[in-house]
Amino acid sequence: MTRKKIAAIWIGVASLLAVSTSAYSATCLNNGDVLPLWNNGASRSAITQFVNEVTTAGNPDFVKPSARIAVLDNDGTLWPEKPTYTQFLFAFSQIKHESAQHPEWKTETPYKWVLDNNTKAIFAKGWGALLPILATSQAGLTPEQYSKDVLDWLSTAQSPRFKRPYTDLVYQPMIELIDYLHAHQFKVFIVTGAGGAFIKPWSEAIYHIPAENVIGTAFGYTYKDGGLIKNDKLVYIDDGPQKAINIATIIGKRPILAVGNSTGDKAMLSWTTSQKGASLGMLIHHTDSAREWQYGADSFEGKFTPALMQAAKQHQWQVVDMKKDWCQIFPTKAERRTL
């Protein structure tokens, strides 16, 4: 082998290593102990200034601990929603697992599309196909069995792009934010369009947010002989205005901090920041195609339109540019949490 070929091989190896580690770390433009994975800039400053104001006794914007409510979206805000929502992948797996007991699914859409791996047809139909799949994938299970199925799947399923478990692909800067808020006596809730029952089994282990602080899309239960069985009746989709409604109904207090990433979070942010007194709204903008994904108005997942950007300017929400504001995206090996 010539020296030129050897050199070319080493250059290729170095390039692969650079790509594989780029999601883990980079030079952080932040020498402080607070939110060290957030580069110095408007977003980090807005967070630390806001938290300082609402937690300092005697400050005009001081908020007592019982009213320090923070609400965070999940998909696209705490972990990736590309190439598609993780819960969809789990539901597709559930349908395939149960298909032997339902031979009619071989010809019945949308289940046929799942068995044929025809995701193009599923997403072309949109929620008209996805909701029946989500409903059927969990109907008939006890809450305990469904939680076990979720954890079993997450323990083995991996992202085809990053070759890591999905719970190993949370946004480490957001984990820092959650821990920072907890340290300042905030009550932190997840308010997500994903199924609450899908996230509750692992939210505390991965996010340090207990199951009772997770609000999400819900399907119904049937009570029978002292037990509960999940059914296929949709209770609500926790998206858009329904997020604000569910926060008021379930938490019973208006948040002072809200973080989302798409048009589905607009109402939650608007309601949070339209009150008297201190409040903060933030949008995570997916701008990093190398370390994560870059997408916007044309995306099925996490639609970020020019109108949403205009709303951010109008209401003075912070727009977090993932490429510029985060010096690291995913946890390092030492930072990983296990189920």
Short mmCIF file of C-alpha atoms in Angstrom, two decimals:
data_model
loop_
_atom_site.label_atom_id
_atom_site.label_comp_id
_atom_site.label_asym_id
_atom_site.label_seq_id
_atom_site.Cartn_x
_atom_site.Cartn_y
_atom_site.Cartn_z
CA MET A 1 0.00 0.00 0.00
CA THR A 2 1.43 3.36 -0.98
CA ARG A 3 1.92 6.22 1.46
CA LYS A 4 -0.65 8.21 -0.50
CA LYS A 5 -3.30 5.52 0.01
CA ILE A 6 -2.46 5.23 3.71
CA ALA A 7 -2.75 8.99 4.10
CA ALA A 8 -6.10 8.96 2.32
CA ILE A 9 -7.39 6.25 4.67
CA TRP A 10 -6.34 8.22 7.74
CA ILE A 11 -7.98 11.36 6.41
CA GLY A 12 -11.20 9.39 5.91
CA VAL A 13 -11.03 7.95 9.43
CA ALA A 14 -10.43 11.41 10.87
CA SER A 15 -13.42 12.77 8.97
CA LEU A 16 -15.69 10.00 10.29
CA LEU A 17 -14.50 10.62 13.84
CA ALA A 18 -15.19 14.34 13.46
CA VAL A 19 -18.74 13.64 12.29
CA SER A 20 -19.39 11.04 14.98
CA THR A 21 -18.20 13.31 17.81
CA SER A 22 -19.64 16.59 16.53
CA ALA A 23 -22.97 15.97 18.25
CA TYR A 24 -21.22 15.46 21.57
CA SER A 25 -18.94 18.40 22.08
CA ALA A 26 -17.45 21.52 20.58
CA THR A 27 -15.72 24.62 21.84
CA CYS A 28 -18.10 26.21 24.32
CA LEU A 29 -18.11 29.99 24.31
CA ASN A 30 -19.08 30.06 27.97
CA ASN A 31 -16.71 30.12 30.91
CA GLY A 32 -19.42 30.13 33.58
CA ASP A 33 -20.73 27.36 35.80
CA VAL A 34 -24.37 28.08 34.89
CA LEU A 35 -25.69 26.35 31.76
CA PRO A 36 -22.16 25.55 30.52
CA LEU A 37 -23.40 23.95 27.28
CA TRP A 38 -25.18 27.14 26.24
CA ASN A 39 -22.92 29.51 24.36
CA ASN A 40 -22.83 33.10 25.55
CA GLY A 41 -25.63 34.95 23.81
CA ALA A 42 -29.13 36.36 24.06
CA SER A 43 -30.83 33.05 24.87
CA ARG A 44 -28.57 32.09 27.74
CA SER A 45 -28.63 35.62 29.12
CA ALA A 46 -32.43 35.72 28.92
CA ILE A 47 -32.70 32.51 30.95
CA THR A 48 -30.26 33.46 33.69
CA GLN A 49 -31.61 37.01 33.98
CA PHE A 50 -35.20 35.78 34.16
CA VAL A 51 -34.45 33.12 36.78
CA ASN A 52 -32.46 35.63 38.83
CA GLU A 53 -35.29 38.16 38.75
CA VAL A 54 -38.09 35.78 39.73
CA THR A 55 -36.10 34.04 42.50
CA THR A 56 -34.49 37.04 44.21
CA ALA A 57 -36.45 38.20 47.24
CA GLY A 58 -37.17 41.91 47.11
CA ASN A 59 -37.00 42.05 43.32
CA PRO A 60 -40.17 43.61 41.79
CA ASP A 61 -40.58 40.46 39.66
CA PHE A 62 -40.06 37.98 42.49
CA VAL A 63 -42.31 34.92 42.22
CA LYS A 64 -42.91 32.64 45.18
CA PRO A 65 -41.79 29.03 44.64
CA SER A 66 -45.33 27.63 44.48
CA ALA A 67 -45.99 29.78 41.37
CA ARG A 68 -42.72 29.01 39.57
CA ILE A 69 -44.25 26.80 36.89
CA ALA A 70 -42.29 25.86 33.75
CA VAL A 71 -43.80 23.90 30.85
CA LEU A 72 -41.72 22.23 28.15
CA ASP A 73 -42.75 20.51 24.96
CA ASN A 74 -41.06 17.14 24.31
CA ASP A 75 -40.61 16.21 20.63
CA GLY A 76 -38.20 18.67 19.03
CA THR A 77 -37.73 20.46 22.35
CA LEU A 78 -36.22 17.79 24.59
CA TRP A 79 -35.27 15.14 22.01
CA PRO A 80 -35.37 14.78 18.20
CA GLU A 81 -38.59 14.45 16.22
CA LYS A 82 -36.80 13.49 13.01
CA PRO A 83 -36.86 11.38 10.91
CA THR A 84 -40.27 11.00 12.57
CA TYR A 85 -41.81 11.08 16.03
CA THR A 86 -40.35 8.27 18.14
CA GLN A 87 -43.75 7.17 19.43
CA PHE A 88 -44.84 6.44 15.85
CA LEU A 89 -41.93 4.04 15.48
CA PHE A 90 -42.95 2.31 18.70
CA ALA A 91 -46.58 2.09 17.53
CA PHE A 92 -45.50 0.61 14.18
CA SER A 93 -43.52 -1.99 16.12
CA GLN A 94 -46.55 -2.81 18.28
CA ILE A 95 -48.77 -3.29 15.24
CA LYS A 96 -46.26 -5.67 13.65
CA HIS A 97 -45.93 -7.61 16.90
CA GLU A 98 -49.71 -8.08 17.17
CA SER A 99 -50.34 -8.69 13.47
CA ALA A 100 -50.28 -12.50 13.76
CA GLN A 101 -53.51 -12.26 15.77
CA HIS A 102 -55.11 -9.99 13.16
CA PRO A 103 -54.84 -11.52 9.68
CA GLU A 104 -57.30 -8.90 8.43
CA TRP A 105 -54.59 -6.27 8.82
CA LYS A 106 -52.81 -7.69 5.76
CA THR A 107 -55.45 -6.01 3.60
CA GLU A 108 -56.88 -3.34 5.92
CA THR A 109 -55.35 0.13 5.82
CA PRO A 110 -53.65 1.81 7.59
CA TYR A 111 -52.38 -1.41 9.23
CA LYS A 112 -51.45 -2.90 5.87
CA TRP A 113 -49.18 0.08 5.28
CA VAL A 114 -47.40 -0.58 8.57
CA LEU A 115 -46.87 -4.27 7.72
CA ASP A 116 -45.59 -3.30 4.26
CA ASN A 117 -43.30 -0.62 5.73
CA ASN A 118 -45.11 1.85 3.50
CA THR A 119 -44.52 4.93 5.63
CA LYS A 120 -44.99 7.15 2.58
CA ALA A 121 -48.66 6.12 2.38
CA ILE A 122 -49.11 6.54 6.14
CA PHE A 123 -47.80 10.09 6.18
CA ALA A 124 -49.63 10.97 2.97
CA LYS A 125 -52.83 10.14 4.85
CA GLY A 126 -51.54 12.03 7.90
CA TRP A 127 -53.44 11.93 11.15
CA GLY A 128 -56.22 9.99 9.46
CA ALA A 129 -53.84 7.02 9.43
CA LEU A 130 -51.65 7.80 12.42
CA LEU A 131 -54.40 8.16 15.04
CA PRO A 132 -55.93 4.72 14.34
CA ILE A 133 -52.45 3.20 14.47
CA LEU A 134 -51.70 4.87 17.81
CA ALA A 135 -55.10 3.86 19.21
CA THR A 136 -54.92 0.23 18.08
CA SER A 137 -51.32 -0.22 19.21
CA GLN A 138 -52.26 0.27 22.86
CA ALA A 139 -55.92 -0.75 23.12
CA GLY A 140 -56.58 -3.77 25.31
CA LEU A 141 -53.46 -3.38 27.45
CA THR A 142 -53.32 -2.58 31.14
CA PRO A 143 -51.43 0.63 31.98
CA GLU A 144 -48.70 -1.51 33.55
CA GLN A 145 -48.29 -3.71 30.47
CA TYR A 146 -48.19 -0.71 28.16
CA SER A 147 -45.48 0.93 30.30
CA LYS A 148 -43.47 -2.29 30.26
CA ASP A 149 -43.80 -2.54 26.47
CA VAL A 150 -42.57 1.05 26.11
CA LEU A 151 -39.53 0.43 28.32
CA ASP A 152 -38.73 -2.89 26.66
CA TRP A 153 -38.81 -1.28 23.22
CA LEU A 154 -36.72 1.71 24.26
CA SER A 155 -34.12 -0.58 25.80
CA THR A 156 -33.31 -2.13 22.40
CA ALA A 157 -34.48 0.32 19.68
CA GLN A 158 -31.84 2.59 18.20
CA SER A 159 -31.74 5.62 15.93
CA PRO A 160 -30.69 4.43 12.45
CA ARG A 161 -28.70 7.63 11.96
CA PHE A 162 -26.87 7.92 15.28
CA LYS A 163 -26.79 4.22 16.25
CA ARG A 164 -27.76 5.09 19.80
CA PRO A 165 -30.88 4.41 21.91
CA TYR A 166 -33.54 7.09 21.53
CA THR A 167 -33.36 7.99 25.22
CA ASP A 168 -29.63 8.55 24.66
CA LEU A 169 -30.44 11.32 22.18
CA VAL A 170 -31.98 13.88 24.49
CA TYR A 171 -30.74 17.45 24.21
CA GLN A 172 -28.13 17.85 26.93
CA PRO A 173 -28.46 21.67 27.05
CA MET A 174 -32.16 21.21 27.85
CA ILE A 175 -31.33 18.70 30.58
CA GLU A 176 -29.07 21.42 32.01
CA LEU A 177 -31.98 23.85 31.85
CA ILE A 178 -34.33 21.45 33.66
CA ASP A 179 -31.79 20.84 36.43
CA TYR A 180 -31.11 24.58 36.68
CA LEU A 181 -34.82 25.31 37.08
CA HIS A 182 -35.20 22.58 39.70
CA ALA A 183 -32.28 24.06 41.63
CA HIS A 184 -34.24 27.33 41.75
CA GLN A 185 -37.45 25.71 43.03
CA PHE A 186 -39.34 25.58 39.74
CA LYS A 187 -41.92 22.89 39.15
CA VAL A 188 -41.18 21.60 35.65
CA PHE A 189 -43.83 19.93 33.50
CA ILE A 190 -43.72 18.27 30.10
CA VAL A 191 -46.67 19.32 27.93
CA THR A 192 -46.49 17.37 24.72
CA GLY A 193 -48.44 16.32 21.66
CA ALA A 194 -47.04 12.82 22.14
CA GLY A 195 -48.90 10.31 24.26
CA GLY A 196 -48.54 11.02 27.95
CA ALA A 197 -48.61 7.27 28.64
CA PHE A 198 -45.65 6.81 26.28
CA ILE A 199 -43.42 9.33 28.12
CA LYS A 200 -44.44 8.80 31.75
CA PRO A 201 -42.60 5.45 32.22
CA TRP A 202 -39.18 7.00 31.55
CA SER A 203 -39.50 10.77 32.08
CA GLU A 204 -38.02 10.77 35.59
CA ALA A 205 -35.05 8.56 34.72
CA ILE A 206 -34.13 10.55 31.61
CA TYR A 207 -35.40 14.08 32.28
CA HIS A 208 -35.68 14.18 36.09
CA ILE A 209 -39.36 15.03 35.56
CA PRO A 210 -41.76 12.68 37.41
CA ALA A 211 -44.62 10.92 35.63
CA GLU A 212 -47.25 13.05 37.38
CA ASN A 213 -45.70 16.12 35.72
CA VAL A 214 -46.27 14.81 32.18
CA ILE A 215 -49.29 16.00 30.20
CA GLY A 216 -49.80 14.54 26.74
CA THR A 217 -52.24 13.24 24.17
CA ALA A 218 -54.55 10.76 25.86
CA PHE A 219 -56.60 7.72 24.95
CA GLY A 220 -59.23 6.41 27.31
CA TYR A 221 -59.42 3.64 29.88
CA THR A 222 -62.10 1.11 30.67
CA TYR A 223 -62.64 0.08 34.29
CA LYS A 224 -63.32 -3.62 34.80
CA ASP A 225 -63.22 -5.80 37.92
CA GLY A 226 -60.97 -3.48 39.87
CA GLY A 227 -58.55 -2.87 37.02
CA LEU A 228 -58.01 -0.54 34.07
CA ILE A 229 -57.68 -1.44 30.42
CA LYS A 230 -56.59 1.04 27.76
CA ASN A 231 -59.13 1.52 24.96
CA ASP A 232 -59.01 3.14 21.52
CA LYS A 233 -61.15 6.20 22.33
CA LEU A 234 -59.26 9.47 21.87
CA VAL A 235 -59.73 11.81 24.86
CA TYR A 236 -57.79 14.75 23.40
CA ILE A 237 -54.80 15.62 21.26
CA ASP A 238 -52.54 17.73 23.45
CA ASP A 239 -51.50 20.22 20.81
CA GLY A 240 -52.21 23.82 19.88
CA PRO A 241 -54.74 25.58 22.14
CA GLN A 242 -55.41 22.28 23.91
CA LYS A 243 -52.01 22.59 25.56
CA ALA A 244 -53.02 25.83 27.29
CA ILE A 245 -56.40 24.33 28.19
CA ASN A 246 -54.81 21.23 29.72
CA ILE A 247 -52.30 23.28 31.69
CA ALA A 248 -55.13 25.29 33.21
CA THR A 249 -57.23 22.19 33.84
CA ILE A 250 -54.56 19.83 35.16
CA ILE A 251 -51.92 22.09 36.71
CA GLY A 252 -54.35 24.84 37.66
CA LYS A 253 -51.78 27.62 37.38
CA ARG A 254 -50.48 29.71 34.51
CA PRO A 255 -46.79 29.02 33.81
CA ILE A 256 -44.18 31.74 33.93
CA LEU A 257 -41.82 29.88 31.57
CA ALA A 258 -42.74 27.96 28.41
CA VAL A 259 -40.45 26.30 25.86
CA GLY A 260 -41.54 24.76 22.55
CA ASN A 261 -40.34 24.42 18.99
CA SER A 262 -43.28 24.55 16.60
CA THR A 263 -46.63 26.04 15.66
CA GLY A 264 -48.26 23.52 17.99
CA ASP A 265 -46.64 25.32 20.93
CA LYS A 266 -47.72 28.83 19.96
CA ALA A 267 -50.83 28.93 22.15
CA MET A 268 -48.91 27.62 25.17
CA LEU A 269 -46.25 30.31 24.78
CA SER A 270 -48.80 33.03 24.06
CA TRP A 271 -50.83 32.22 27.17
CA THR A 272 -47.71 32.05 29.33
CA THR A 273 -46.33 35.40 28.23
CA SER A 274 -49.57 37.39 28.04
CA GLN A 275 -49.84 37.86 31.80
CA LYS A 276 -48.74 40.68 34.07
CA GLY A 277 -45.39 40.16 35.74
CA ALA A 278 -42.28 38.35 34.63
CA SER A 279 -42.55 35.54 32.08
CA LEU A 280 -40.35 33.96 29.44
CA GLY A 281 -41.19 32.17 26.20
CA MET A 282 -38.62 30.25 24.16
CA LEU A 283 -38.61 28.42 20.84
CA ILE A 284 -36.01 25.83 19.85
CA HIS A 285 -35.10 26.39 16.20
CA HIS A 286 -33.64 23.39 14.37
CA THR A 287 -30.78 24.87 12.37
CA ASP A 288 -28.04 22.23 12.68
CA SER A 289 -28.07 19.68 9.86
CA ALA A 290 -24.66 18.29 10.86
CA ARG A 291 -25.29 17.53 14.53
CA GLU A 292 -29.08 17.08 14.37
CA TRP A 293 -31.48 18.27 11.62
CA GLN A 294 -32.38 21.51 9.89
CA TYR A 295 -36.03 22.12 9.05
CA GLY A 296 -38.80 24.68 9.20
CA ALA A 297 -42.10 25.56 7.53
CA ASP A 298 -42.32 22.54 5.22
CA SER A 299 -41.77 19.91 7.90
CA PHE A 300 -44.56 17.54 9.02
CA GLU A 301 -42.80 17.31 12.38
CA GLY A 302 -42.04 20.53 14.21
CA LYS A 303 -43.41 23.00 11.69
CA PHE A 304 -41.66 26.36 12.20
CA THR A 305 -43.27 28.95 9.95
CA PRO A 306 -42.40 32.58 9.20
CA ALA A 307 -45.58 33.49 11.09
CA LEU A 308 -44.22 31.72 14.18
CA MET A 309 -40.97 33.65 13.89
CA GLN A 310 -42.98 36.85 13.58
CA ALA A 311 -44.95 35.92 16.71
CA ALA A 312 -41.65 35.38 18.53
CA LYS A 313 -40.54 38.89 17.60
CA GLN A 314 -43.90 40.39 18.52
CA HIS A 315 -44.06 38.72 21.94
CA GLN A 316 -40.29 38.90 22.57
CA TRP A 317 -39.84 35.15 22.82
CA GLN A 318 -36.28 33.94 22.68
CA VAL A 319 -35.48 31.84 19.59
CA VAL A 320 -32.75 29.33 20.41
CA ASP A 321 -30.61 28.67 17.36
CA MET A 322 -29.36 25.12 17.96
CA LYS A 323 -26.32 25.59 15.75
CA LYS A 324 -25.20 28.84 17.37
CA ASP A 325 -26.52 28.62 20.92
CA TRP A 326 -25.66 25.04 21.86
CA CYS A 327 -22.06 23.88 21.88
CA GLN A 328 -23.24 20.30 22.43
CA ILE A 329 -26.42 18.53 21.36
CA PHE A 330 -26.51 15.01 22.82
CA PRO A 331 -25.06 13.54 26.03
CA THR A 332 -21.51 12.29 26.16
CA LYS A 333 -20.98 8.73 27.34
CA ALA A 334 -20.42 9.97 30.90
CA GLU A 335 -23.67 12.02 30.79
CA ARG A 336 -25.94 9.27 29.53
CA ARG A 337 -28.89 8.26 31.68
CA THR A 338 -30.22 4.73 31.75
CA LEU A 339 -33.76 3.48 32.12
#
